[in-house]
Amino acid sequence: LEEETIVTREYARRDGTIHYFLTASAVRIGEYHSYAISISSMVPINESARTIKNFFGYVFLGGFLVVAVLSYVTSVTVTKPLRKLIAASKELATFNFSVDLPKGKKDEIGDLSSSLATLSGNLQAALEELKEKNQLLEADLKKRKQLETQRKDFIRDISHELKTPITLIEGYAEGLLDGIKEDSQEEYLSIILDEAKNMETMVKDMLELTYTESEAYTLHLEKVPLAKLVQKSVEPFLDYHGEKLAFHMALAKDISVTVDVMKFTTALRNILKNAVSYTTLTTEASLEITLKEVS
């Protein structure tokens, strides 16, 4: 009583059929000391414990099933779409805009999928537009490069073509200074004038190409007898070297061509000048010019 401790005991009946649980405690009521004793059978407690144990088993099993169902639902509705979105975003990062995005949901994942689909479409359109502009830019650069090449080729060709009339003018001018026959002076001056006009035409073509960045000559085509063009091209060279070079021509009269007379004549005269330049000039030197139609 003085220590006011609580004593608990568990015991059984002699026959061992029922177990009891005893609790005794000191109780002070005013000036009096008393005992409070409680005796209860262990059968309800055991049954309650067994019931609680079974209940917890069912609760655990039910909780496990609920967690499994929730995990499956979460995997289907959240994890799997998120994995698809992650895979789609990786494809978009490699400029592959044909990926299949999950659609039809009205939640945040659906909104994210719709946003990625919109982004994919916009990027696809921008990429196509960029490719088209790149193709146009490449074509423009290629065109400019070709134009620059043509301009250089044109200037080189013009420089080469100008050598022929300049050479003829120099030769006939030297003939005039050396005092040729009076009846040939007018012919020499006429040739010099024609060659000067040819040079003027060439220079105009060059200026036209330079200022207008034209890709080719402006051709004035007409149908003319080819023998006439060859004869006209040969005439400036007939008296150029006097008696040191003879021309022998066999020209078919019935061959016609459709050409730019001025430019075609220039080409023929360049060929003739090369022939004259690579011919050793002697009293027996000659050039043979043959025109025939080859089937």
mmCIF file with all atom_site columns, C-alpha atoms in Angstrom, residues 42-60:
data_model
loop_
_atom_site.group_PDB
_atom_site.id
_atom_site.type_symbol
_atom_site.label_atom_id
_atom_site.label_alt_id
_atom_site.label_comp_id
_atom_site.label_asym_id
_atom_site.label_entity_id
_atom_site.label_seq_id
_atom_site.pdbx_PDB_ins_code
_atom_site.Cartn_x
_atom_site.Cartn_y
_atom_site.Cartn_z
_atom_site.occupancy
_atom_site.B_iso_or_equiv
_atom_site.pdbx_formal_charge
_atom_site.auth_seq_id
_atom_site.auth_comp_id
_atom_site.auth_asym_id
_atom_site.auth_atom_id
_atom_site.pdbx_PDB_model_num
ATOM 1  C CA . MET A 1 42 ? -8.149  -14.344 -21.275 1.00 0.00 ? 42 MET A CA 1
ATOM 2  C CA . VAL A 1 43 ? -10.607 -15.957 -23.718 1.00 0.00 ? 43 VAL A CA 1
ATOM 3  C CA . PRO A 1 44 ? -12.113 -12.691 -25.051 1.00 0.00 ? 44 PRO A CA 1
ATOM 4  C CA . ILE A 1 45 ? -8.680  -11.113 -25.204 1.00 0.00 ? 45 ILE A CA 1
ATOM 5  C CA . ASN A 1 46 ? -7.274  -14.045 -27.182 1.00 0.00 ? 46 ASN A CA 1
ATOM 6  C CA . GLU A 1 47 ? -10.250 -14.017 -29.458 1.00 0.00 ? 47 GLU A CA 1
ATOM 7  C CA . SER A 1 48 ? -9.877  -10.274 -29.952 1.00 0.00 ? 48 SER A CA 1
ATOM 8  C CA . ALA A 1 49 ? -6.173  -10.667 -30.649 1.00 0.00 ? 49 ALA A CA 1
ATOM 9  C CA . ARG A 1 50 ? -6.882  -13.482 -33.089 1.00 0.00 ? 50 ARG A CA 1
ATOM 10 C CA . THR A 1 51 ? -9.595  -11.409 -34.742 1.00 0.00 ? 51 THR A CA 1
ATOM 11 C CA . ILE A 1 52 ? -7.301  -8.405  -34.970 1.00 0.00 ? 52 ILE A CA 1
ATOM 12 C CA . LYS A 1 53 ? -4.539  -10.620 -36.387 1.00 0.00 ? 53 LYS A CA 1
ATOM 13 C CA . ASN A 1 54 ? -6.862  -12.011 -39.028 1.00 0.00 ? 54 ASN A CA 1
ATOM 14 C CA . PHE A 1 55 ? -8.181  -8.518  -39.715 1.00 0.00 ? 55 PHE A CA 1
ATOM 15 C CA . PHE A 1 56 ? -4.680  -7.188  -40.278 1.00 0.00 ? 56 PHE A CA 1
ATOM 16 C CA . GLY A 1 57 ? -4.014  -10.062 -42.690 1.00 0.00 ? 57 GLY A CA 1
ATOM 17 C CA . TYR A 1 58 ? -7.099  -9.170  -44.694 1.00 0.00 ? 58 TYR A CA 1
ATOM 18 C CA . VAL A 1 59 ? -6.186  -5.485  -44.496 1.00 0.00 ? 59 VAL A CA 1
ATOM 19 C CA . PHE A 1 60 ? -2.667  -6.263  -45.747 1.00 0.00 ? 60 PHE A CA 1
#
